[in-house]
Short mmCIF file of C-alpha atoms in Angstrom, two decimals:
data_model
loop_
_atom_site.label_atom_id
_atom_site.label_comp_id
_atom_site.label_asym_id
_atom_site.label_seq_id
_atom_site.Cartn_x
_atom_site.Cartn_y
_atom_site.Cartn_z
CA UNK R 1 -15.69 -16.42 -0.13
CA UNK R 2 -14.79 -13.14 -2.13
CA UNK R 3 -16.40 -9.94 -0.48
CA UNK R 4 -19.33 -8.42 -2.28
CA UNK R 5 -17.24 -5.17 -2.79
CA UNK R 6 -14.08 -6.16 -5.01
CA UNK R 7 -11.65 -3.83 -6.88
CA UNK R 8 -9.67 -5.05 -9.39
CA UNK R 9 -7.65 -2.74 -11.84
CA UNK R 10 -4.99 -3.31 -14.50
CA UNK R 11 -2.37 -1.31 -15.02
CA UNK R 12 -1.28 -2.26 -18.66
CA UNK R 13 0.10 -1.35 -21.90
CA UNK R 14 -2.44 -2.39 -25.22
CA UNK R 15 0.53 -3.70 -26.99
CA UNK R 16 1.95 -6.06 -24.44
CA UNK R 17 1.37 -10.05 -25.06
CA UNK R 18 1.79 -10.22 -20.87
CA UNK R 19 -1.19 -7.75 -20.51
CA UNK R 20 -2.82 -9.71 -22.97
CA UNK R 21 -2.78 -12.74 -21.43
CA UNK R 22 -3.70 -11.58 -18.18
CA UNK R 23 -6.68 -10.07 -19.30
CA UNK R 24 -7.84 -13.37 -20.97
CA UNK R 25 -7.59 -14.76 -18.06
CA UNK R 26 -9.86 -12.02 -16.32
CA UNK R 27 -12.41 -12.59 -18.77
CA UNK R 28 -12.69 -16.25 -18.50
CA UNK R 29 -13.43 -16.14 -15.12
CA UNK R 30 -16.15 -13.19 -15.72
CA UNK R 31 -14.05 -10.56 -13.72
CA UNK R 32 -14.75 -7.06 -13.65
CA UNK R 33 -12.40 -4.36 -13.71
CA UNK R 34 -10.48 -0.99 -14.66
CA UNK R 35 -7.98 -0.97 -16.92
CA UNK R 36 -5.54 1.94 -16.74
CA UNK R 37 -3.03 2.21 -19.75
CA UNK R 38 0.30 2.77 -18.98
CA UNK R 39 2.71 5.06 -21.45
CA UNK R 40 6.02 2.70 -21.15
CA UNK R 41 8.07 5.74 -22.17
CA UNK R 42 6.86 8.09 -19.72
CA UNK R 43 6.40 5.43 -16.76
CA UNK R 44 3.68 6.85 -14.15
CA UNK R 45 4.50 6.99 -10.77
CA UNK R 46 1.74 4.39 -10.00
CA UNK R 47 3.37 1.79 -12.08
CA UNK R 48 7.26 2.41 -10.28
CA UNK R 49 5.21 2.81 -6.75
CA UNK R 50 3.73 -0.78 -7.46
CA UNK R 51 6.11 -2.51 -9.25
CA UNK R 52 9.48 -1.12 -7.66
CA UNK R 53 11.55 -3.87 -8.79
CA UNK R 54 10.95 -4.60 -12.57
CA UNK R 55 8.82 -1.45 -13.30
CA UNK R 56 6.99 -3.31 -15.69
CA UNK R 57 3.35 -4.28 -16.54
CA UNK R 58 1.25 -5.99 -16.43
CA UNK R 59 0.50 -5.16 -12.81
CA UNK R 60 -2.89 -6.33 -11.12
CA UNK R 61 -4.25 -4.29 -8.20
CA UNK R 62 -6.84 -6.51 -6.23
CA UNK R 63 -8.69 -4.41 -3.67
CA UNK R 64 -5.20 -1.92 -3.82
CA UNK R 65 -3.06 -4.91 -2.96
CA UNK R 66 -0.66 -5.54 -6.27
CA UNK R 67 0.64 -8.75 -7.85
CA UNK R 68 3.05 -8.44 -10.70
CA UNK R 69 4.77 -10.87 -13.10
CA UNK R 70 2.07 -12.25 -15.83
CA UNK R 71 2.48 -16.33 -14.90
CA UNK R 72 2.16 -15.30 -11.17
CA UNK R 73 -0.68 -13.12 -11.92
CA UNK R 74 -2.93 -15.66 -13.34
CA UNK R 75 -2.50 -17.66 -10.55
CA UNK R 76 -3.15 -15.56 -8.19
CA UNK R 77 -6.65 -14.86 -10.08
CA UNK R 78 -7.38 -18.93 -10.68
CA UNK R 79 -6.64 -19.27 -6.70
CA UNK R 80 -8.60 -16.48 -5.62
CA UNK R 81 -11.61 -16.49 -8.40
CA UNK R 82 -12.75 -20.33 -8.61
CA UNK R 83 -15.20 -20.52 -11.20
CA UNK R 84 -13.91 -21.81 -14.52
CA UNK R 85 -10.96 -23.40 -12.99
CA UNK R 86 -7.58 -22.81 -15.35
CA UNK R 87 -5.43 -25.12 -14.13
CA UNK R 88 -5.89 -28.87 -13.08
CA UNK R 89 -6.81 -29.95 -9.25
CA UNK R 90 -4.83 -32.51 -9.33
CA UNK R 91 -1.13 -31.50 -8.23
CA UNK R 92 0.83 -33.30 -10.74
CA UNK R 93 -0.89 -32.51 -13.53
CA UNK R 94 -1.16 -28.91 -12.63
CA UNK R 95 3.16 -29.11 -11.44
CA UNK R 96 2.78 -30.14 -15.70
CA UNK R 97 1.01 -27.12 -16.29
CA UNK R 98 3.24 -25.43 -14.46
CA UNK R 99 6.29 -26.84 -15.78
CA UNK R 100 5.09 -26.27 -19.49
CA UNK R 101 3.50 -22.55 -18.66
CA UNK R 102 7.60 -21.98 -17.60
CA UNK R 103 9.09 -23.74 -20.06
CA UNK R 104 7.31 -21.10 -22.78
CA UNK R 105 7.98 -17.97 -21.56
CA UNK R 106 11.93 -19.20 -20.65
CA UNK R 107 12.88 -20.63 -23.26
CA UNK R 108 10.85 -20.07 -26.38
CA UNK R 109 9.36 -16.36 -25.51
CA UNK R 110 12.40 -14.95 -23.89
CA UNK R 111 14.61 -15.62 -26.78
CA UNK R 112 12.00 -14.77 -29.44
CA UNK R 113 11.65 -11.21 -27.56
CA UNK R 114 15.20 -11.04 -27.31
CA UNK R 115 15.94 -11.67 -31.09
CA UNK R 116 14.12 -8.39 -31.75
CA UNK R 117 16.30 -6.32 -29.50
CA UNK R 118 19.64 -8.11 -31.12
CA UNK R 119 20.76 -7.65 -34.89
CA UNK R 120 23.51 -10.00 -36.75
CA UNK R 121 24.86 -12.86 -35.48
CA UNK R 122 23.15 -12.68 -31.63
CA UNK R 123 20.02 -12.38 -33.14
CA UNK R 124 20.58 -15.41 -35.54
CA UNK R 125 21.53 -16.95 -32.31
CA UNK R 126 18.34 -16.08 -30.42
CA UNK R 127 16.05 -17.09 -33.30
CA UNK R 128 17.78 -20.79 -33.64
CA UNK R 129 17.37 -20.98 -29.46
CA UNK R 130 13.36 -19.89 -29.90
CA UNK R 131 13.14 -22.53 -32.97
CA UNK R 132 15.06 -25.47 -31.17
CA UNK R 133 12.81 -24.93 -28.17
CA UNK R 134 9.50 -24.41 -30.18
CA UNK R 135 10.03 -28.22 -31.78
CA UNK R 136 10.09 -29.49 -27.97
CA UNK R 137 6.67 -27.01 -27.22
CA UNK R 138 5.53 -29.05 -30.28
CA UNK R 139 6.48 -32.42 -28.88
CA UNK R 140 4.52 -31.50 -25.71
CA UNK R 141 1.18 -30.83 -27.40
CA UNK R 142 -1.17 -34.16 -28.04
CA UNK R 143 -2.23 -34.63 -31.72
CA UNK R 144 -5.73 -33.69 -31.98
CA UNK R 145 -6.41 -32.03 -28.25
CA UNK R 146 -8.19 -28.69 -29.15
CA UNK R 147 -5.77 -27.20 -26.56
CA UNK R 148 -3.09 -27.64 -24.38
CA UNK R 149 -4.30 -29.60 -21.73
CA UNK R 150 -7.33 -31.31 -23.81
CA UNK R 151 -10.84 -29.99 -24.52
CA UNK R 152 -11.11 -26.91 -22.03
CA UNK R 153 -8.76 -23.89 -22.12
CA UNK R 154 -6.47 -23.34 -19.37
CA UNK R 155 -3.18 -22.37 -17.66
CA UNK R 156 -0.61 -22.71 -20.76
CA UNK R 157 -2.95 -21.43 -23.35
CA UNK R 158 -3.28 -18.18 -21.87
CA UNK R 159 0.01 -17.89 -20.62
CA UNK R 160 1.51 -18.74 -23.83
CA UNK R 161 -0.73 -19.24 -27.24
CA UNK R 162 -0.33 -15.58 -28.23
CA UNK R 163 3.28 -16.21 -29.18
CA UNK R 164 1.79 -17.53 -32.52
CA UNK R 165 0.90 -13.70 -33.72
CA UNK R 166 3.80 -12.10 -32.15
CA UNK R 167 5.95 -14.34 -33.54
CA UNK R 168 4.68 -13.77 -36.98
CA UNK R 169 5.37 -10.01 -36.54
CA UNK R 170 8.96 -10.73 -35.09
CA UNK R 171 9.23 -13.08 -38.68
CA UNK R 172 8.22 -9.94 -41.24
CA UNK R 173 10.10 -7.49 -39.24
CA UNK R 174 13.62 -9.20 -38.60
CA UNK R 175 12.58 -11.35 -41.98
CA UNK R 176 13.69 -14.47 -39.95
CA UNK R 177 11.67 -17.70 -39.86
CA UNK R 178 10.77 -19.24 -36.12
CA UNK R 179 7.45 -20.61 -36.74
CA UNK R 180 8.06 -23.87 -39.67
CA UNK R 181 4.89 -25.37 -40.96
CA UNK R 182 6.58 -28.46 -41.66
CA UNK R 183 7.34 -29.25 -38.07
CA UNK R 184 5.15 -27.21 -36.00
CA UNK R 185 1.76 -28.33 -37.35
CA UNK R 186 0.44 -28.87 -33.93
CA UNK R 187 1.92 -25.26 -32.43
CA UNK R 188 0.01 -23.43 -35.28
CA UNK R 189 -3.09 -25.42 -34.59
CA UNK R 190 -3.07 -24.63 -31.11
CA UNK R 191 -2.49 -21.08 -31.76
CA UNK R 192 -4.98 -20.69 -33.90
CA UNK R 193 -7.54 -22.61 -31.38
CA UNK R 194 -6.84 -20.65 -29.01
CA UNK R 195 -7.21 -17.37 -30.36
CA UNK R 196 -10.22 -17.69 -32.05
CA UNK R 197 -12.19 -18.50 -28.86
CA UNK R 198 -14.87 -15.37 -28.89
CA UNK R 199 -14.14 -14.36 -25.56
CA UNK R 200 -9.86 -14.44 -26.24
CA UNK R 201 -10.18 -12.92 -30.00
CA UNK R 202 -12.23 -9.61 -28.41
CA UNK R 203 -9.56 -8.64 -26.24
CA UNK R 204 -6.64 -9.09 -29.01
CA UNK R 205 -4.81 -5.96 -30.49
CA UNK R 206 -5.19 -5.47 -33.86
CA UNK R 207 -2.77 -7.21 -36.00
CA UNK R 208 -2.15 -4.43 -38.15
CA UNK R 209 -1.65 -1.86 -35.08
CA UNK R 210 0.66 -4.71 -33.49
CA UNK R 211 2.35 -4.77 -36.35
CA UNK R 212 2.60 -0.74 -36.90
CA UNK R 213 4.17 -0.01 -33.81
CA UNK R 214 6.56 -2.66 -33.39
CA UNK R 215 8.21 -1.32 -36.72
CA UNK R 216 8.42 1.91 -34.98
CA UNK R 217 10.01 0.54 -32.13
CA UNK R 218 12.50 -1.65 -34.12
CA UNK R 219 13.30 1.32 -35.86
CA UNK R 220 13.55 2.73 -32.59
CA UNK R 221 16.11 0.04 -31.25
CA UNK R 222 18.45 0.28 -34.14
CA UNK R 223 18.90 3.69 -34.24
CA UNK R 224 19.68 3.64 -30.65
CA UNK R 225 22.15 0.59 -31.34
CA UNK R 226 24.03 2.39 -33.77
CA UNK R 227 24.20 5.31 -31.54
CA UNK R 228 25.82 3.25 -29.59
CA UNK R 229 27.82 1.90 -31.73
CA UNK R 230 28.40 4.90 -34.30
CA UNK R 231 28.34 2.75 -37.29
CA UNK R 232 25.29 1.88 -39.48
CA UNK R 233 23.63 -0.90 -38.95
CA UNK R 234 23.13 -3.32 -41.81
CA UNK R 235 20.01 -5.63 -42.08
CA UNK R 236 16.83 -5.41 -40.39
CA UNK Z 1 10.41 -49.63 -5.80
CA UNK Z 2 10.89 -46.61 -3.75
CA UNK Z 3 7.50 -44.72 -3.93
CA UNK Z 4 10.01 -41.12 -3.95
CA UNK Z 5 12.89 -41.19 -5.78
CA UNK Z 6 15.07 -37.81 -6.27
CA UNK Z 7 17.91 -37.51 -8.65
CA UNK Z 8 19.85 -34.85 -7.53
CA UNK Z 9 23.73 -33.57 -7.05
CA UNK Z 10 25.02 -33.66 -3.71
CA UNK Z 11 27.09 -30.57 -4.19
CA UNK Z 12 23.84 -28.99 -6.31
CA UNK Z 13 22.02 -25.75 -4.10
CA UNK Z 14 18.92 -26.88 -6.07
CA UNK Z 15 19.15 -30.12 -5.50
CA UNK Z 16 19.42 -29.50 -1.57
CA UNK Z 17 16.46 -27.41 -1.82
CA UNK Z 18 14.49 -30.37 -3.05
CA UNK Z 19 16.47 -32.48 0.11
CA UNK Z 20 14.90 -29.80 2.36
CA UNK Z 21 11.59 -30.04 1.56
CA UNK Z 22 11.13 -33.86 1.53
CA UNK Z 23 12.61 -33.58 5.20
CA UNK Z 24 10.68 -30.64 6.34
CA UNK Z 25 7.60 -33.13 5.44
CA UNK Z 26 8.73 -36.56 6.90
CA UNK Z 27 8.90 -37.97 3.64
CA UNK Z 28 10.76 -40.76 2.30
CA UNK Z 29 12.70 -41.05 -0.27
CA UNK Z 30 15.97 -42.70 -2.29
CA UNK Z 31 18.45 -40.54 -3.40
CA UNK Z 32 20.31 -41.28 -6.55
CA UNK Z 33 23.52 -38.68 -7.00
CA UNK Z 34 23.64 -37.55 -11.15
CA UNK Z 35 27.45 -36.54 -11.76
CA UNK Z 36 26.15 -34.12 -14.15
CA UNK Z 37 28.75 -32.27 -14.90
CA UNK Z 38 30.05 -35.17 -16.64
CA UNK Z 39 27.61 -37.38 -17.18
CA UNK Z 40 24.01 -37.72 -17.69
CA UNK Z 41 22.08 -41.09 -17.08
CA UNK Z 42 19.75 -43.07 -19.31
CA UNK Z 43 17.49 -42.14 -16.25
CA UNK Z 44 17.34 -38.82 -16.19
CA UNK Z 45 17.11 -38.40 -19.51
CA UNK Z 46 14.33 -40.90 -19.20
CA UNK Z 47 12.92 -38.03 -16.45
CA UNK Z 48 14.19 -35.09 -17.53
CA UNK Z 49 14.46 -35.00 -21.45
CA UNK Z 50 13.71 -31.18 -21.69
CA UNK Z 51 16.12 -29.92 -19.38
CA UNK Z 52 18.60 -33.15 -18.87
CA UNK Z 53 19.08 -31.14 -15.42
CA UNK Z 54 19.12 -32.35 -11.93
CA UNK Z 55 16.79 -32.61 -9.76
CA UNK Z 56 13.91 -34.51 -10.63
CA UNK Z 57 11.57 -35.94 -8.06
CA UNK Z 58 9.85 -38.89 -8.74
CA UNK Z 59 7.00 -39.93 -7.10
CA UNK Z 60 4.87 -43.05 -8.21
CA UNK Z 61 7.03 -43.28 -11.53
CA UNK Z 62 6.08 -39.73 -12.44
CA UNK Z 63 8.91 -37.11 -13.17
CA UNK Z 64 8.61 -33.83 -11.89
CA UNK Z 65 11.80 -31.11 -12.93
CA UNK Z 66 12.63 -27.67 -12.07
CA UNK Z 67 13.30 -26.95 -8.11
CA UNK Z 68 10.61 -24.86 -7.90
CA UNK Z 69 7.75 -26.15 -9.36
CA UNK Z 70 9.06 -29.65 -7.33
CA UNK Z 71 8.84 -27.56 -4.67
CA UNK Z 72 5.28 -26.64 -5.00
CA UNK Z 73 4.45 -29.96 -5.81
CA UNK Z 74 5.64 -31.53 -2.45
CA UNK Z 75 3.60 -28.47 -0.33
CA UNK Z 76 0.33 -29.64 -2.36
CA UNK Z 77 0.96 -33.41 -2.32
CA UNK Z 78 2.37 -34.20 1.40
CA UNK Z 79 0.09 -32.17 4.13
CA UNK Z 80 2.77 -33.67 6.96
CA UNK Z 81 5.24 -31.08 8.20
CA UNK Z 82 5.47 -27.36 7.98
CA UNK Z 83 3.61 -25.80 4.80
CA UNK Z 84 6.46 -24.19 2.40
CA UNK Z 85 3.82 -21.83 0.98
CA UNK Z 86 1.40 -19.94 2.77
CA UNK Z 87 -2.73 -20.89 2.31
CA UNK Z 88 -3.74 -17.25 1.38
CA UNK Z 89 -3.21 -16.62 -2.33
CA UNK Z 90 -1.65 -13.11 -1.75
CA UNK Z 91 0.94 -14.25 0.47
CA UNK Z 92 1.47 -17.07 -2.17
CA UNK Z 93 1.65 -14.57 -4.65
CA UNK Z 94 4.77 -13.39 -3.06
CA UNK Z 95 6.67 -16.34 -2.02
CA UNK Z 96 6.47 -17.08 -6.32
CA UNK Z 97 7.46 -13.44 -6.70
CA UNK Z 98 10.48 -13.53 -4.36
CA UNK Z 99 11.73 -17.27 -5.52
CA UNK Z 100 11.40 -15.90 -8.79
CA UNK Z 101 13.38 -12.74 -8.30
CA UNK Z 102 15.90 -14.99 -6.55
CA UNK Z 103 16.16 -17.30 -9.44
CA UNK Z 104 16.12 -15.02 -11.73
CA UNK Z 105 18.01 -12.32 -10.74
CA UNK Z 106 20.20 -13.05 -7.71
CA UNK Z 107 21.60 -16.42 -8.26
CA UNK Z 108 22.88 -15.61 -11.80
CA UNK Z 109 24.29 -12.32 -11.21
CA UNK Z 110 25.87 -14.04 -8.12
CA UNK Z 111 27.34 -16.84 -9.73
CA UNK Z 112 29.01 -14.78 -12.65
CA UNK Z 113 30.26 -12.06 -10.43
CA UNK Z 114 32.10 -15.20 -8.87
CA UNK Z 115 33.04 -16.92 -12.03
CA UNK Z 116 33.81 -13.92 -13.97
CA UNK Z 117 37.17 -11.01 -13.94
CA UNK Z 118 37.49 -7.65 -14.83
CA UNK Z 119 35.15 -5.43 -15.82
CA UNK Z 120 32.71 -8.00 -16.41
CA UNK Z 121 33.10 -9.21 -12.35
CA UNK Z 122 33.13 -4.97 -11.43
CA UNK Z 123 29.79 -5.19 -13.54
CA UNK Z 124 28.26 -8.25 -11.71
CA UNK Z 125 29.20 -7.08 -8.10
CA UNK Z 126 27.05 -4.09 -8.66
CA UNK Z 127 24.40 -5.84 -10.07
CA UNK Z 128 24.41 -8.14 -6.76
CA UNK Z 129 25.28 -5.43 -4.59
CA UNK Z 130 21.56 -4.00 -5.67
CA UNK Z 131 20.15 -6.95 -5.48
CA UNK Z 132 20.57 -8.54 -2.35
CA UNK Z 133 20.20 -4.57 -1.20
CA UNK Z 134 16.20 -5.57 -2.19
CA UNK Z 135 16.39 -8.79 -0.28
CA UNK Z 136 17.74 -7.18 3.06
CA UNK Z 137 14.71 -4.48 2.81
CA UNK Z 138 11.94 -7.83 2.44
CA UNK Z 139 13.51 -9.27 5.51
CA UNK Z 140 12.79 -5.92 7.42
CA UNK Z 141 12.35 -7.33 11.04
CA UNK Z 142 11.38 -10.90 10.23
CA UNK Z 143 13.44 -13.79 11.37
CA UNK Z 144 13.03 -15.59 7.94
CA UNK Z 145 11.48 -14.65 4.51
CA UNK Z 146 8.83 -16.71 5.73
CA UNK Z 147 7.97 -14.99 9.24
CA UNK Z 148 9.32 -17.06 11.87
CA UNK Z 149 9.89 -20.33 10.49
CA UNK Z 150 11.11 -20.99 7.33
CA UNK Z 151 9.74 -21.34 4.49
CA UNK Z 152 9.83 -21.82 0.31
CA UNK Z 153 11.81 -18.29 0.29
CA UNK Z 154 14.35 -19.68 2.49
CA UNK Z 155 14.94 -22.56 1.03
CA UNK Z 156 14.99 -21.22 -2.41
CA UNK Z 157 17.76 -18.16 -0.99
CA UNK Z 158 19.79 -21.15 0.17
CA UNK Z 159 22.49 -20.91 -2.15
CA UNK Z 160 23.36 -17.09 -0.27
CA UNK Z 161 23.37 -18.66 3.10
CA UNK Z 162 26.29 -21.33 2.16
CA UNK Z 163 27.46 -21.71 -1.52
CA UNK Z 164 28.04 -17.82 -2.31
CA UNK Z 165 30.18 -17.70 1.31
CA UNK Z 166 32.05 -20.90 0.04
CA UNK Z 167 32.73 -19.14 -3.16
CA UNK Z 168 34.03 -15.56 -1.60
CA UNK Z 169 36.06 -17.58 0.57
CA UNK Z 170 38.27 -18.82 -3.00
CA UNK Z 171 37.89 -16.22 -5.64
CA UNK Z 172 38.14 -12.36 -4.62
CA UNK Z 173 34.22 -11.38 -5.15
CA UNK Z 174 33.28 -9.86 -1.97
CA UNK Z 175 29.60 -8.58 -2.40
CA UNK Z 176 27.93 -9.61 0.64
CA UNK Z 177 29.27 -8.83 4.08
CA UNK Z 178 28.15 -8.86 7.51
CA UNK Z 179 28.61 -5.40 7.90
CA UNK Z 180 27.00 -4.17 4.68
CA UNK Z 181 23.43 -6.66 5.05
CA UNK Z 182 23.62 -7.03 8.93
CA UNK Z 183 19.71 -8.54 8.39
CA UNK Z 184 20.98 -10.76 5.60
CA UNK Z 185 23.35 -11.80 8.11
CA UNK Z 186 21.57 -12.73 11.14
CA UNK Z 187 18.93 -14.67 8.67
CA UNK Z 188 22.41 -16.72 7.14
CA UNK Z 189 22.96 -17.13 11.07
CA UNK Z 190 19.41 -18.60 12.11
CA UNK Z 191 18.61 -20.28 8.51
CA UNK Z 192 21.73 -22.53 9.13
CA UNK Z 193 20.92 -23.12 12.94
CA UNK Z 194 18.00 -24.94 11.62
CA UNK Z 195 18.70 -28.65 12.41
CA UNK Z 196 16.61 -29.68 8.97
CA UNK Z 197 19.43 -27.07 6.91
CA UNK Z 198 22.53 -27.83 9.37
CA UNK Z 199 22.24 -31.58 8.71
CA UNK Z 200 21.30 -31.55 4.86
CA UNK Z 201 24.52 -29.46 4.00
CA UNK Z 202 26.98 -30.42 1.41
CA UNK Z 203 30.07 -31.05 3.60
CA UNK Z 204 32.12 -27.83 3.29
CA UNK Z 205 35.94 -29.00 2.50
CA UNK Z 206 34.27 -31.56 -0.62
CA UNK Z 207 32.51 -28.34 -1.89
CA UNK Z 208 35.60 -26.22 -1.56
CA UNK Z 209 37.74 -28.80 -3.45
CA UNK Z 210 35.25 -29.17 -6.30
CA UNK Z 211 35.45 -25.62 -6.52
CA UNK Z 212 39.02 -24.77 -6.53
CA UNK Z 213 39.07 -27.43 -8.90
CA UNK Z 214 36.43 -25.78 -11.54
CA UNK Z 215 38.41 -22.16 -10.87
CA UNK Z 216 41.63 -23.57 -11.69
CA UNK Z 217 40.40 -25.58 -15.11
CA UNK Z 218 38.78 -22.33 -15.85
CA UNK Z 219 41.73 -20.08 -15.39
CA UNK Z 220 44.20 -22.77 -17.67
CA UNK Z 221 41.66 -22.17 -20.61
CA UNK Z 222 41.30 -18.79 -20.29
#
């Protein structure tokens, strides 16, 4: 079905969990392609031509034709690329996959991500959304399934299993807590197994440069904040 | 036992969108009306115990939430009727990235410009005005979002087409105008010709009271 001659690029930033996960998906379906990094403070004119409206990446290119938004991107790639199918055939469990893949990036992501760009008592509020919504991620995973869906990887775990190490960099750098061993056993399991599938754990940033430049950029943030604001901030 | 059940709001834009689809596809179904603003039922918290949110489809006994992954769900699972998504995977590509953007960006920006006053409403009006600026320039010279019938893009944009007009009517949040989105316009103008939308419309005086009702408890506590 796909044309002998195929050009897929990625227009991406190493330090982005979105770019990440699109790229897993990439190489569990055994695509080829160029990756182009993108300098997010100096945005290239390729990434505002193709992404007018959120000027963001990760942005796919297939055969110059671009597709934006990480969720929609992967499954645009399981649709078009069939081999090692990501989500399920069947339409209501893949509507679950769906719902679930959502449900993530809403509502524990968004607020995690947010709680780094807040300080005081709006970031307090962010983490306790993230945590709330984490313990309902955790009810939705089945004790002793390897991953989300059961024995093979798919939709959720790429969209959404790499919110484990990010979230343990959002936990030393604010010094908040979102990710509770007591009641998130199953979350950190999953995390972990997905991860530390070969093919997933090559393409992974390392922690320690993760970690390195999202102190800069907190730093960044708060300075910027108390511009803003022209009082010091206090806390992390 | 009904083999489609929806629980939905009759005055709810996402709930209608749900409405839409079934009938776009011939299919069946019993409607149960949640009065969720002020009460939620055993069943859908039975159905929807994430969210507690109408609508949920049910078909079969299994729960399906959020409007637009129900939507997807009835394209996939009924083949009767118009498709709401296109077959290629590009085009499909879109669709999701234009509901999205809808969901995400219009619809809330919309609905606080309406609901909010000051500087805050001065703020939201120009975030809409930009907005639906982007969704005038995807309609270009097409009759609908989806070419020339309608599809998930329409129906998702629904709440534009009736609700937000509603809405200007009462409060004094006048983003969108004929004259400012003529293309915007003329879709509003064919989208609610369709006999599917025209007939599955929450009638307008009910949806005007409940409204003026919500602005005037807001404006005693505030």
């Amino acid at each position: 079905m796909a044309p002998e001659k195929e050009l897929v690029q990625l227009i991406g930033f190493w330090g982005s969990p979105y770019v990440l996960s699109v790229r897993w998906a990439l190489k569990l379906k055994g695509i080829e392609y160029e990756y182009h990094e993108e300098n997010l403070l100096k945005k290239s004119p390729l990434l505002l031509q193709y992404n007018p409206v959120y000027k963001k990446v990760p942005v796919l290119l297939h055969n110059g034709k671009p597709l934006v938004e990480s969720l929609m991107i992967i499954q645009y790639i399981d649709e078009t690329w069939k081999q090692n199918p990501l989500q399920p055939q069947d339409p209501y469990e893949r509507a679950k996959t769906l719902f679930w893949a959502k449900f993530a990036h809403e509502k524990c992501i968004a607020p995690m991500v947010s709680s780094f760009f807040k300080i005081g008592e709006e970031q307090e509020k962010c983490v306790k959304e993230a945590c709330e919504h984490l313990r309902t991620l955790e009810s939705a995973l089945e004790e002793g399934k390897r991953f989300f869906g059961g024995e093979t990887i798919g939709f959720v775990d790429i969209a959404a299993a790499w919110m484990g190490c990010w979230a343990r960099i959002i936990e030393e750098i604010l010094s908040v807590k979102l990710i509770d061993e007591e009641k998130m056993p199953r979350l950190i399991a999953w995390f972990s197994n997905v991860v530390e599938v070969p093919a997933l754990k090559e393409c992974m940033p390392p922690t320690q440069n993760l970690l390195e430049h999202n102190i800069k950029f907190r730093k960044f943030l708060v300075a910027a904040a108390e511009r803003l604001q022209s009082v010091p901030l206090t806390g992390n | 036992m009904a083999e489609v059940k929806l629980f939905g709001n009759w005055a709810s834009p996402f709930s209608c969108r749900v409405e839409v689809a079934l009938k776009l596809k011939g299919v069946e179904y019993e409607f149960i009306n949640e009065d969720v603003q002020n009460y939620k039922s055993p069943l859908l918290l039975k159905y929807n115990p994430v969210h507690k949110k109408v609508p949920v489809l049910v078909h079969n006994g299994k729960p399906i939430s959020e409007s637009l992954v129900i939507l997807e769900y009835i394209d996939e699972t009924w083949e009767t009727g118009p498709s709401l998504l296109p077959k290629d995977p590009y085009e499909r590509a879109l669709v999701r990235f234009w509901t999205k953007f809808f969901d995400e960006k219009c619809l809330p920006a919309l609905w606080n410009g309406c609901w909010s006053v000051g500087e805050e409403q001065e703020k939201a009006k120009e975030e809409s005005t930009e907005l639906l600026k982007i969704l005038e320039g995807t309609l270009s010279d097409k009759k609908f979002f989806g070419g020339d019938t309608i599809g998930m893009v329409d129906i998702v944009a629904n709440f534009i087409s009736y609700w937000l007009i509603i809405l200007q009517e009462l409060v004094g949040f006048q983003v969108y105008t004929k004259e400012k989105f003529p293309k915007l316009g003329e879709w509003m103008d064919d989208y609610l010709n369709c006999n599917i939308i025209k007939e599955n419309l929450p009638p307008k005086e009910k949806l005007t009271a409940i409204f003026r009702a919500r602005f005037e408890a807001a404006a005693v506590t505030k």
